[in-house]
CSV table of C-alpha atoms in Angstrom, one decimal:
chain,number,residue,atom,x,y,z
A,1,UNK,CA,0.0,0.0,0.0
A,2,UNK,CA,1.3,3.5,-0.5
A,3,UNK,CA,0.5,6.9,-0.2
A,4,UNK,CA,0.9,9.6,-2.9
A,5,UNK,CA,2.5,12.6,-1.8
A,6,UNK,CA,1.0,15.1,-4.5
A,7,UNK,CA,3.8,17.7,-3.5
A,8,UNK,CA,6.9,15.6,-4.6
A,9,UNK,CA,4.8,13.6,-7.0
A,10,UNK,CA,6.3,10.3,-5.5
A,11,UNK,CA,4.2,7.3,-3.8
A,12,UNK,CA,5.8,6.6,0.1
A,13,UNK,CA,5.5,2.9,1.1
A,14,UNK,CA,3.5,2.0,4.2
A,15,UNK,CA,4.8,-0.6,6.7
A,16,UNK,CA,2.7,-3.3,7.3
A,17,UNK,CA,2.0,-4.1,10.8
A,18,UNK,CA,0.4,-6.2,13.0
A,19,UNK,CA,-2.6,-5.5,15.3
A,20,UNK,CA,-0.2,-6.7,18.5
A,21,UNK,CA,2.6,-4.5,17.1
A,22,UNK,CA,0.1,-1.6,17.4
A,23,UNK,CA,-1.3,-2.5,21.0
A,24,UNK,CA,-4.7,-3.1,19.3
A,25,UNK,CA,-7.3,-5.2,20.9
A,26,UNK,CA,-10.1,-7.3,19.6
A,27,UNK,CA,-12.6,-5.5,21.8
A,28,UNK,CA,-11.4,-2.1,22.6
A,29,UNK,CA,-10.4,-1.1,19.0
A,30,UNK,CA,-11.4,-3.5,15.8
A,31,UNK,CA,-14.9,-3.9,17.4
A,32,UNK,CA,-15.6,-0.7,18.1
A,33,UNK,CA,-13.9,0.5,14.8
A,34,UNK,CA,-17.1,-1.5,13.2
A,35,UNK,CA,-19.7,-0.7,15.4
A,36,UNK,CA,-19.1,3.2,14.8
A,37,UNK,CA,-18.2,2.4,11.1
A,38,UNK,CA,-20.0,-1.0,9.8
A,39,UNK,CA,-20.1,0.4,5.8
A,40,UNK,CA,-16.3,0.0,6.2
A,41,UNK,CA,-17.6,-3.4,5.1
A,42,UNK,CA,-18.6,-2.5,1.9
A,43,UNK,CA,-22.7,-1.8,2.1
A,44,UNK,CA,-25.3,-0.6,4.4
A,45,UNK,CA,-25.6,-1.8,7.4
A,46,UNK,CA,-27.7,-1.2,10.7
A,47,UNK,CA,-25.7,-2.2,13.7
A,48,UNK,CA,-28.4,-3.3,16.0
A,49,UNK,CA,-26.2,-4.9,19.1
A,50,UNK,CA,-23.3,-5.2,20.4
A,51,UNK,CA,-21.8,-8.4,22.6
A,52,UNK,CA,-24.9,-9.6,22.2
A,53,UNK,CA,-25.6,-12.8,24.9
A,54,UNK,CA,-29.4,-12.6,24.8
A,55,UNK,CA,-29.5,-16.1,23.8
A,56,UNK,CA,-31.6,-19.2,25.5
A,57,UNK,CA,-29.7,-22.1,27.6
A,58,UNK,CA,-26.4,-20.3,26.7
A,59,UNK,CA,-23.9,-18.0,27.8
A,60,UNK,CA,-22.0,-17.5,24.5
A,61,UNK,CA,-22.0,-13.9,22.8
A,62,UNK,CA,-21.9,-12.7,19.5
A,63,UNK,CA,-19.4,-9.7,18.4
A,64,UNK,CA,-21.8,-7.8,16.8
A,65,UNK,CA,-25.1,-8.0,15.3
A,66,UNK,CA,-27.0,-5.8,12.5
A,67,UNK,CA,-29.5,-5.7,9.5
A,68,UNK,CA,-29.1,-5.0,6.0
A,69,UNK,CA,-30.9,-3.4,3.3
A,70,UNK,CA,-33.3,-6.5,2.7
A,71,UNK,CA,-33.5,-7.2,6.4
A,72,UNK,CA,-31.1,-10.2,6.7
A,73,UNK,CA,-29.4,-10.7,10.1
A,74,UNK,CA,-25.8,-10.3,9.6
A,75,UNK,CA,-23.6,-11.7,12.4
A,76,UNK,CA,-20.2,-10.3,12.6
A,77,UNK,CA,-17.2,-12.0,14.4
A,78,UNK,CA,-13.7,-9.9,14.3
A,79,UNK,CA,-10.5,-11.3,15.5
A,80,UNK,CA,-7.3,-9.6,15.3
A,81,UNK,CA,-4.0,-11.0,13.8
A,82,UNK,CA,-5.0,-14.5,13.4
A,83,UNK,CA,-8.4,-16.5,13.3
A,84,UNK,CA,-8.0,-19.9,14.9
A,85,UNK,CA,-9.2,-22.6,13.5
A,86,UNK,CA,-12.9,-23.1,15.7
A,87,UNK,CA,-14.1,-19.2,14.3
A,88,UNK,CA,-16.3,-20.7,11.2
A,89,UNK,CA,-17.4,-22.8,13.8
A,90,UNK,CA,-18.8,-19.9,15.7
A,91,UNK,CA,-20.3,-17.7,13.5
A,92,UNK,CA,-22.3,-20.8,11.9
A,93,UNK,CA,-23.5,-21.2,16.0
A,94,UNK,CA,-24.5,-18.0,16.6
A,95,UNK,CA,-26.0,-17.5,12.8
A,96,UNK,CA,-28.3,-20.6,14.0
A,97,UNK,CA,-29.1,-19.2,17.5
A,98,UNK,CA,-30.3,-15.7,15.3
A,99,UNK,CA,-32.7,-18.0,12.9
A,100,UNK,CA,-35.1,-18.1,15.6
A,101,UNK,CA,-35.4,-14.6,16.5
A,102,UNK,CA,-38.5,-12.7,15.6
A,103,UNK,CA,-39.2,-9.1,14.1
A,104,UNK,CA,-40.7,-7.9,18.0
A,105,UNK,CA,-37.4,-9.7,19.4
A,106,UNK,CA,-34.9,-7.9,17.1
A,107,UNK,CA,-36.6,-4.7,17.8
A,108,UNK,CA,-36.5,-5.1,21.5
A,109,UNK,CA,-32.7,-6.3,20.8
A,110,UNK,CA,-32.4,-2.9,18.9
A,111,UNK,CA,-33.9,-0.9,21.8
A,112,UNK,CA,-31.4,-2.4,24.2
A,113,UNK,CA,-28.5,-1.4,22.5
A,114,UNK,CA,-29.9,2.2,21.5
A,115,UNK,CA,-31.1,2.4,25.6
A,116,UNK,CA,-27.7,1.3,26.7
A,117,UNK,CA,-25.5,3.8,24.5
A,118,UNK,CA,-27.9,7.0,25.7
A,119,UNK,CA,-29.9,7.2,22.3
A,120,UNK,CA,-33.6,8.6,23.5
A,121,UNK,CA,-35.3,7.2,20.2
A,122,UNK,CA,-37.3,4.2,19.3
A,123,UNK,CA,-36.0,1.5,17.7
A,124,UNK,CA,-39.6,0.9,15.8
A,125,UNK,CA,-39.1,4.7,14.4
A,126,UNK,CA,-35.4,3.8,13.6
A,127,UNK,CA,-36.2,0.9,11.6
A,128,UNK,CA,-39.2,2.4,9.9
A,129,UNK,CA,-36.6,5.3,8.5
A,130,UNK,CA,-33.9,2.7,7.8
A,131,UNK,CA,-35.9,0.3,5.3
A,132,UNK,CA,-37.9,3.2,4.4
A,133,UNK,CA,-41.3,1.9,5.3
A,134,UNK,CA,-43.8,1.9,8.3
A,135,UNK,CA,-42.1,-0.7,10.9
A,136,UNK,CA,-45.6,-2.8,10.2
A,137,UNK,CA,-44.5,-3.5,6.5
A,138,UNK,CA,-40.7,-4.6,7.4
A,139,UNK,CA,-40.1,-7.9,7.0
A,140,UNK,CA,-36.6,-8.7,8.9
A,141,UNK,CA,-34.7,-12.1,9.8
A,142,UNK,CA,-36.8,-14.1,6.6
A,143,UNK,CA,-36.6,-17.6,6.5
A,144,UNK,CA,-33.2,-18.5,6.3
A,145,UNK,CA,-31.6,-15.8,5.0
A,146,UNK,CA,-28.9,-15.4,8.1
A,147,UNK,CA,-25.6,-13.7,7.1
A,148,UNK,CA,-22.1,-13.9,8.3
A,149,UNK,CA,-19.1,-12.2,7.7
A,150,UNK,CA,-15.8,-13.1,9.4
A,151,UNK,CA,-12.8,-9.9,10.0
A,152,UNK,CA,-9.2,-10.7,10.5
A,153,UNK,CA,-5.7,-10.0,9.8
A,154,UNK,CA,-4.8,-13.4,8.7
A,155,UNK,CA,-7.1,-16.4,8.0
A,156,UNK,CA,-6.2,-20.5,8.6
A,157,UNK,CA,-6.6,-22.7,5.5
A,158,UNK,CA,-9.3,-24.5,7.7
A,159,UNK,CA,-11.4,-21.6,7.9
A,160,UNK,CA,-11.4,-21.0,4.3
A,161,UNK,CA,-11.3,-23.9,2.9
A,162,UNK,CA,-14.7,-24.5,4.9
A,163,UNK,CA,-15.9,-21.4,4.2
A,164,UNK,CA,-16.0,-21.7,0.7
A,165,UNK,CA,-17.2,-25.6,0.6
A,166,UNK,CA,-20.2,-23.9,2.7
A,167,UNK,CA,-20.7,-21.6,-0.2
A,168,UNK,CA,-21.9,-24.5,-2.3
A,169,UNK,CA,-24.8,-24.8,0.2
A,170,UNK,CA,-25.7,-21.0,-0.5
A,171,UNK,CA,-25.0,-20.2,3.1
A,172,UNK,CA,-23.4,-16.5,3.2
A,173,UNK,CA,-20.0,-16.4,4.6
A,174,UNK,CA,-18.3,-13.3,3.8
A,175,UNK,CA,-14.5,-13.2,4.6
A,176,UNK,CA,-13.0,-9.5,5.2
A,177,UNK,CA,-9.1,-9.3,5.4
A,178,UNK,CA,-8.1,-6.6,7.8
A,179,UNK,CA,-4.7,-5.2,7.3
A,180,UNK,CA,-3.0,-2.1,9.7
A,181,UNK,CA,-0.2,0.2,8.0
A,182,UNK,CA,1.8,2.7,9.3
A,183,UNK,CA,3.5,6.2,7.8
A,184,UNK,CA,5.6,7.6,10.6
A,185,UNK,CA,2.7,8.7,13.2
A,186,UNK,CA,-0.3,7.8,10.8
A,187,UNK,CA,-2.3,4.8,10.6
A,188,UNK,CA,-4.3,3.2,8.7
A,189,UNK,CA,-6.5,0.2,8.0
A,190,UNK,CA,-8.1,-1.9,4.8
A,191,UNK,CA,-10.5,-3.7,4.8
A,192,UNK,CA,-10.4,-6.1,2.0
A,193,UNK,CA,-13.1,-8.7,1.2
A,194,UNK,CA,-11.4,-12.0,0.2
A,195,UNK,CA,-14.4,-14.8,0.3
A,196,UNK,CA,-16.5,-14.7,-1.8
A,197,UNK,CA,-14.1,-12.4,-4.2
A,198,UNK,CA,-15.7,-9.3,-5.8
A,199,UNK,CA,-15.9,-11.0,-9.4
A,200,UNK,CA,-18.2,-14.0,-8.1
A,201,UNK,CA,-21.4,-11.9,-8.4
A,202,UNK,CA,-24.0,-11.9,-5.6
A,203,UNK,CA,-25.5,-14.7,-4.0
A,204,UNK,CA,-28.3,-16.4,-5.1
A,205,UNK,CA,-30.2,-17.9,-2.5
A,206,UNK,CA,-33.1,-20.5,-2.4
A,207,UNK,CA,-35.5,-19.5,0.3
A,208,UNK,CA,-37.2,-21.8,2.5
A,209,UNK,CA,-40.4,-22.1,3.3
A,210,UNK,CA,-42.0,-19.1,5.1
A,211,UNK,CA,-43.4,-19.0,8.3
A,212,UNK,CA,-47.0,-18.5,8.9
A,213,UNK,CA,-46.2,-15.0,10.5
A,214,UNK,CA,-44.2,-14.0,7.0
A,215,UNK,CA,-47.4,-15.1,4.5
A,216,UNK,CA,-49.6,-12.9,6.9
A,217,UNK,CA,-47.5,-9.9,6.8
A,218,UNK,CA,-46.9,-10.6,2.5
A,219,UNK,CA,-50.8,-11.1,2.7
A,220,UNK,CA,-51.2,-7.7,4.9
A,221,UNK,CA,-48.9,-5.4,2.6
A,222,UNK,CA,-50.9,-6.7,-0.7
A,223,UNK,CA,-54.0,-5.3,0.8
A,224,UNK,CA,-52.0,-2.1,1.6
A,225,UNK,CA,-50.6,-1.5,-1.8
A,226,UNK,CA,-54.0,-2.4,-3.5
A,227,UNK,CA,-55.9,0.7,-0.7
A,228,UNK,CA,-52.5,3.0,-1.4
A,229,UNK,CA,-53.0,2.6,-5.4
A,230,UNK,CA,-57.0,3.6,-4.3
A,231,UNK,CA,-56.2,6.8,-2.6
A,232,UNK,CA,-53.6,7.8,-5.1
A,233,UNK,CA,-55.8,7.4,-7.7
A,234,UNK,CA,-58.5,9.7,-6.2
A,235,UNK,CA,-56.5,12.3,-5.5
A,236,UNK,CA,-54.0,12.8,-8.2
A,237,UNK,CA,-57.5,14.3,-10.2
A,238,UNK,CA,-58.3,16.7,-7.4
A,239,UNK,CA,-54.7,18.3,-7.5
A,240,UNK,CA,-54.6,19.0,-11.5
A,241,UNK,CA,-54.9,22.3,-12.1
A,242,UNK,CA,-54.3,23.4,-8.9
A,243,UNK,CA,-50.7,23.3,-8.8
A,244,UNK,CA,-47.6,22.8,-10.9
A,245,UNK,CA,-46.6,19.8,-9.6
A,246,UNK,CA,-47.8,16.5,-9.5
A,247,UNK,CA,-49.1,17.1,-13.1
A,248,UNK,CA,-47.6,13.8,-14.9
A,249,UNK,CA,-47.6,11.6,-11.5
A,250,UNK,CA,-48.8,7.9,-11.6
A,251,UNK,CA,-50.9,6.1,-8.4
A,252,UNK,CA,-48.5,3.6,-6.6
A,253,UNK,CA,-48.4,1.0,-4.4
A,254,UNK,CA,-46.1,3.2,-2.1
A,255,UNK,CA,-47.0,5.1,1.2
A,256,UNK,CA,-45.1,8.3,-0.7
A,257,UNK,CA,-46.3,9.9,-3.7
A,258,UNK,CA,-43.4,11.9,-5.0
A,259,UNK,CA,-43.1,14.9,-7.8
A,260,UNK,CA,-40.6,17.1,-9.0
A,261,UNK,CA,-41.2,21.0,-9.3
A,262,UNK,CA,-38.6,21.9,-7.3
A,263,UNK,CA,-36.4,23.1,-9.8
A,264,UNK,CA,-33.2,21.5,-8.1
A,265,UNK,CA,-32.4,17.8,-9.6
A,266,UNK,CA,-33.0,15.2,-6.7
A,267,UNK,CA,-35.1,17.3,-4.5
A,268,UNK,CA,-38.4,16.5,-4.7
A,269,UNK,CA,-42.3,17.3,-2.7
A,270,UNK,CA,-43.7,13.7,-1.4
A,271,UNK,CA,-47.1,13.5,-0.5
A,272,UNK,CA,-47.4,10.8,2.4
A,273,UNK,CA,-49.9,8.5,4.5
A,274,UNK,CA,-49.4,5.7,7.4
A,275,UNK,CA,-51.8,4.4,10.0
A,276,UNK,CA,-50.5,7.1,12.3
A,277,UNK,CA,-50.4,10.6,10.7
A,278,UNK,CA,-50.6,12.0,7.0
A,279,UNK,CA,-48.1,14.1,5.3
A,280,UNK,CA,-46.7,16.8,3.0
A,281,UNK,CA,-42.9,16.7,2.4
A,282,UNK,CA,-39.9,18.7,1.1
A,283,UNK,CA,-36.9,15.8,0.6
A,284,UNK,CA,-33.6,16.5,-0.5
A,285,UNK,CA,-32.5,13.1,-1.8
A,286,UNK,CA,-29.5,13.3,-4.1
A,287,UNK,CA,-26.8,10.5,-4.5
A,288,UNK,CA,-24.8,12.8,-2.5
A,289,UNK,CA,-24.7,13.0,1.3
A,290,UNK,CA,-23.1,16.3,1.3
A,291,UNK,CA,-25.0,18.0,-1.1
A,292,UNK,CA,-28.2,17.2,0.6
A,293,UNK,CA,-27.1,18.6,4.0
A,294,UNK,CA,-25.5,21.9,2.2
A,295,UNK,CA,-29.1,22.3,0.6
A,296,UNK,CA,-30.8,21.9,3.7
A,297,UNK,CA,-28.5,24.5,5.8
A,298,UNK,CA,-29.0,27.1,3.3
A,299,UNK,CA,-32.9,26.9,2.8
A,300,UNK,CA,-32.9,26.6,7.0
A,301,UNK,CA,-31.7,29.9,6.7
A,302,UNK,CA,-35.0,31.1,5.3
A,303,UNK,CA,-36.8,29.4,8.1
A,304,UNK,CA,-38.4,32.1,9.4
A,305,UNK,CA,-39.5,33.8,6.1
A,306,UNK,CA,-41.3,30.6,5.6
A,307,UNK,CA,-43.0,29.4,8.2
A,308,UNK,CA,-44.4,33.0,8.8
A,309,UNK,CA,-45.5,32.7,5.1
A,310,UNK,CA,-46.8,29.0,5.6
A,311,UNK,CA,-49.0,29.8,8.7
A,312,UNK,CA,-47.7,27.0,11.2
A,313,UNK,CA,-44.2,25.4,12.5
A,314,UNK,CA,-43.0,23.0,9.8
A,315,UNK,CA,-40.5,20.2,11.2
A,316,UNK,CA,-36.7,20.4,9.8
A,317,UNK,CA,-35.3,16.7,9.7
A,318,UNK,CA,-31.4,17.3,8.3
A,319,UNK,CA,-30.6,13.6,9.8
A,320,UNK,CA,-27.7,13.7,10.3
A,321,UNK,CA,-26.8,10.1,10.0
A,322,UNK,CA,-28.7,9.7,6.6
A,323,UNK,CA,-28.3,10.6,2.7
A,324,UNK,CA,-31.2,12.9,2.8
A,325,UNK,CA,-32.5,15.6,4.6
A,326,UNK,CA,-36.1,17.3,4.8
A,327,UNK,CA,-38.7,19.5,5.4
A,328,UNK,CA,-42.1,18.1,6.6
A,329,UNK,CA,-45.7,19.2,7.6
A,330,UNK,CA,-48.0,16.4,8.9
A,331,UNK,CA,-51.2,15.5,10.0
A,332,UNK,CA,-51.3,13.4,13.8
A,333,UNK,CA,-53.9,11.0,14.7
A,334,UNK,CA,-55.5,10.0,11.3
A,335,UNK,CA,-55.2,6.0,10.3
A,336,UNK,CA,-54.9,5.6,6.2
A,337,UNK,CA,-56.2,2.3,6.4
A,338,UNK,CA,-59.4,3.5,8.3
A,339,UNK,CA,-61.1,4.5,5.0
A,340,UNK,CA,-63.7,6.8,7.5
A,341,UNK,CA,-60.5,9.2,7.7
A,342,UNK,CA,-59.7,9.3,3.8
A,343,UNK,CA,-61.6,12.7,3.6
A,344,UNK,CA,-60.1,14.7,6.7
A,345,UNK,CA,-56.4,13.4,5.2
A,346,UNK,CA,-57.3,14.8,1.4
A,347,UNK,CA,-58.8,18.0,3.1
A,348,UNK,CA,-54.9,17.9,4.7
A,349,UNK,CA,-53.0,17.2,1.8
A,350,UNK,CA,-54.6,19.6,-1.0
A,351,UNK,CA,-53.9,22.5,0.0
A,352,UNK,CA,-51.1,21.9,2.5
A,353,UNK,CA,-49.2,20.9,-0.9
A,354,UNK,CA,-50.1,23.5,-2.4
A,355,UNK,CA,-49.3,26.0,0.2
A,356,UNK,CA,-46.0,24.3,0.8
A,357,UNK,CA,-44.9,24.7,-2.8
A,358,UNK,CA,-45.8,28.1,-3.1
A,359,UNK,CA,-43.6,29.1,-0.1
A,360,UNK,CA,-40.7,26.7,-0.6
A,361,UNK,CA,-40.1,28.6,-4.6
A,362,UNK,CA,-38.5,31.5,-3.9
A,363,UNK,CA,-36.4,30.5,-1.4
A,364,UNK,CA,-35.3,27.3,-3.2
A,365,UNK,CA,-34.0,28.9,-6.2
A,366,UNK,CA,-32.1,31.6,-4.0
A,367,UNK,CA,-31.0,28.4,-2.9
A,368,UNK,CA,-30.2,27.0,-5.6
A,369,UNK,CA,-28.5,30.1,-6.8
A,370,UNK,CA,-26.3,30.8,-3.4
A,371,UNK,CA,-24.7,27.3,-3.8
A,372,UNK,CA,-24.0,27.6,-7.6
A,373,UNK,CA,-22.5,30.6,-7.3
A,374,UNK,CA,-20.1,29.3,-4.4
A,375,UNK,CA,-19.4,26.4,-6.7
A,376,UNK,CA,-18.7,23.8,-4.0
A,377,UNK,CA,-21.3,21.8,-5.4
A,378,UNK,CA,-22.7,21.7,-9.0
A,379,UNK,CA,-26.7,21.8,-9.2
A,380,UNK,CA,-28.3,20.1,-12.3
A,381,UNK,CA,-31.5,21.7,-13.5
A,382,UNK,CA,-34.6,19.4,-12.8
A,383,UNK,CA,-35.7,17.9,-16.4
């Protein structure tokens, strides 16, 4: 590994090193180094627990524990310098003790850790923004879809020759090479996924039967999506006319109805309903992290001019730990799928809409303009 030195247009070669040669420990560093930073492994993940040891007749703990984007359990075990020989062993163990655990048991699981670390939200919430869905829709932990991924400097020929002769079987063993270097005072780590290598492809797994509780909640969101695709219908009529956007929208299946108009590429109003409120919604959802959150400070800035324009308190969500940032307005207290409350939530989304759009152009192309102009970040032109 080296490190370009831009100045003297030479590369400087870092020393390898070992995690013992460091004074690194499994615990106090490489886990924690994870847990604060698990897309160091490559996707999305949502650590849930740490040391977890909530399991039946046993005493054993996990390393750490977390979801991914299609709400697989992913059990990860880190060792340092060396693996042993007993860690596939383990992880296949633990993997099996998870199989059994249920959506209301990984959310109280996710509640521990959140309570235990000082984090005053609800785990239910936290998932729901996560997956992108109300927390009733999620389906997490299916059949047996249990992940595992394995982190360590070194690994024993017994660990991956096993490893990959359990690939055959299509269980998901992921091996991640961890490798310290030193420059002088710097340090630095990669992370390098050896098993399965990059150029295999993704998985393709055979699912097992579901569980009684996973064809009532696939039975439960068909019903959803057919009463979303409903509403959507009957109001995208009522809104022609009335405002610019949502002109060339098409019902969905979705809890979100979503329209440009914004003038700024990626940002977008979203029209939203759940069994617990109804909403109108300014989202700034670019590729881009950074750009989002520079959007969002600079139309903050207009916070007051808005609001007093709007008529009420709007709520400003930058999330901090998310790609997107917004600007909402909702309704409390209604259920969507009570159909006796489909006319007080279209009486709340017309003309809050409406209203919001109105207030929100000005200040977004003064937006738009501000950040142009400082050229940190280059704005595309909604087509």
């Amino acid at each position: 590994m080296y490190l370009i030195d831009t100045q003297t247009n030479r590369i400087k070669t870092l020393a390898k090193k070992t995690f013992l040669d460091l004074g690194f420990k499994e615990r106090q560093h490489l886990q924690e180094w994870l847990a604060n930073k698990p897309e160091a492994l490559g996707e999305e993940l949502l650590l849930i627990q740490k040391e977890f040891d909530g399991f039946n007749d046993t005493n054993e703990r996990l390393d750490l524990l977390a979801l991914d984007r299609e709400g697989n359990l992913v059990v990860i075990e880190n060792k340092l310098d060396d693996t042993g020989r007993d860690v596939t062993w383990q992880v296949l163990k633990y993997a099996s003790y998870c199989s059994t655990l249920t959506k209301e048991q990984i959310k109280n699981i996710y509640q521990s850790y959140l309570d235990k670390n000082g984090i005053q939200e609800n785990a239910g919430d936290k998932l729901a923004t996560f997956y992108n869905q109300e927390y009733d829709e999620i389906t997490l932990n299916p059949g047996h879809t249990q992940r595992m991924i394995v982190v360590a400097a070194n690994f024993k020929k017994e660990v991956t020759s096993t490893v990959l002769w359990l690939a055959n079987y299509k269980l998901r063993i992921q091996c991640f090479k961890a490798t310290p270097f030193a420059l002088e005072d710097q340090l630095f780590l990669t992370l390098e996924q050896i098993i399965p290598t990059k150029d295999t492809g993704n998985y393709i797994i055979s699912m097992a039967d579901k569980t009684q509780d996973e064809i009532n909640t696939q039975e439960s969101v068909k019903t959803r999506h057919h009463l979303r695709f409903e509403f959507w219908t009957m109001i995208l009529p009522k809104l022609k006319g009335r405002t610019p956007i949502f002109q060339n929208t098409n019902p969905t299946k979705d809890h979100w109805l979503s329209a440009g108009g914004t003038g700024i590429s990626g940002a977008r109003y979203n029209l939203l309903v759940t069994k617990n409120y109804a909403g109108v919604q300014l989202e700034f959802g670019k590729s881009s992290k950074e750009e989002n959150k520079r959007l969002f400070d600079e139309l903050q800035e207009y916070r007051p001019i808005i609001e007093e324009k709007f008529g009420e308190a709007l709520v400003w969500e930058r999330l901090d730990d998310n790609i997107s940032s917004r600007v909402s307005y909702n309704l409390p207290n209604v259920n969507f799928f009570d159909k006796n409350d489909w006319q007080q939530i279209l009486d709340f989304l017309i003309p809050s809409i409406i209203k919001l759009e109105k207030v929100m152009r000005e200040p977004l192309v003064k937006v738009k303009q501000k950040v142009n102009a400082m050229g940190e970040i280059e704005l595309e032109v909604e087509s």
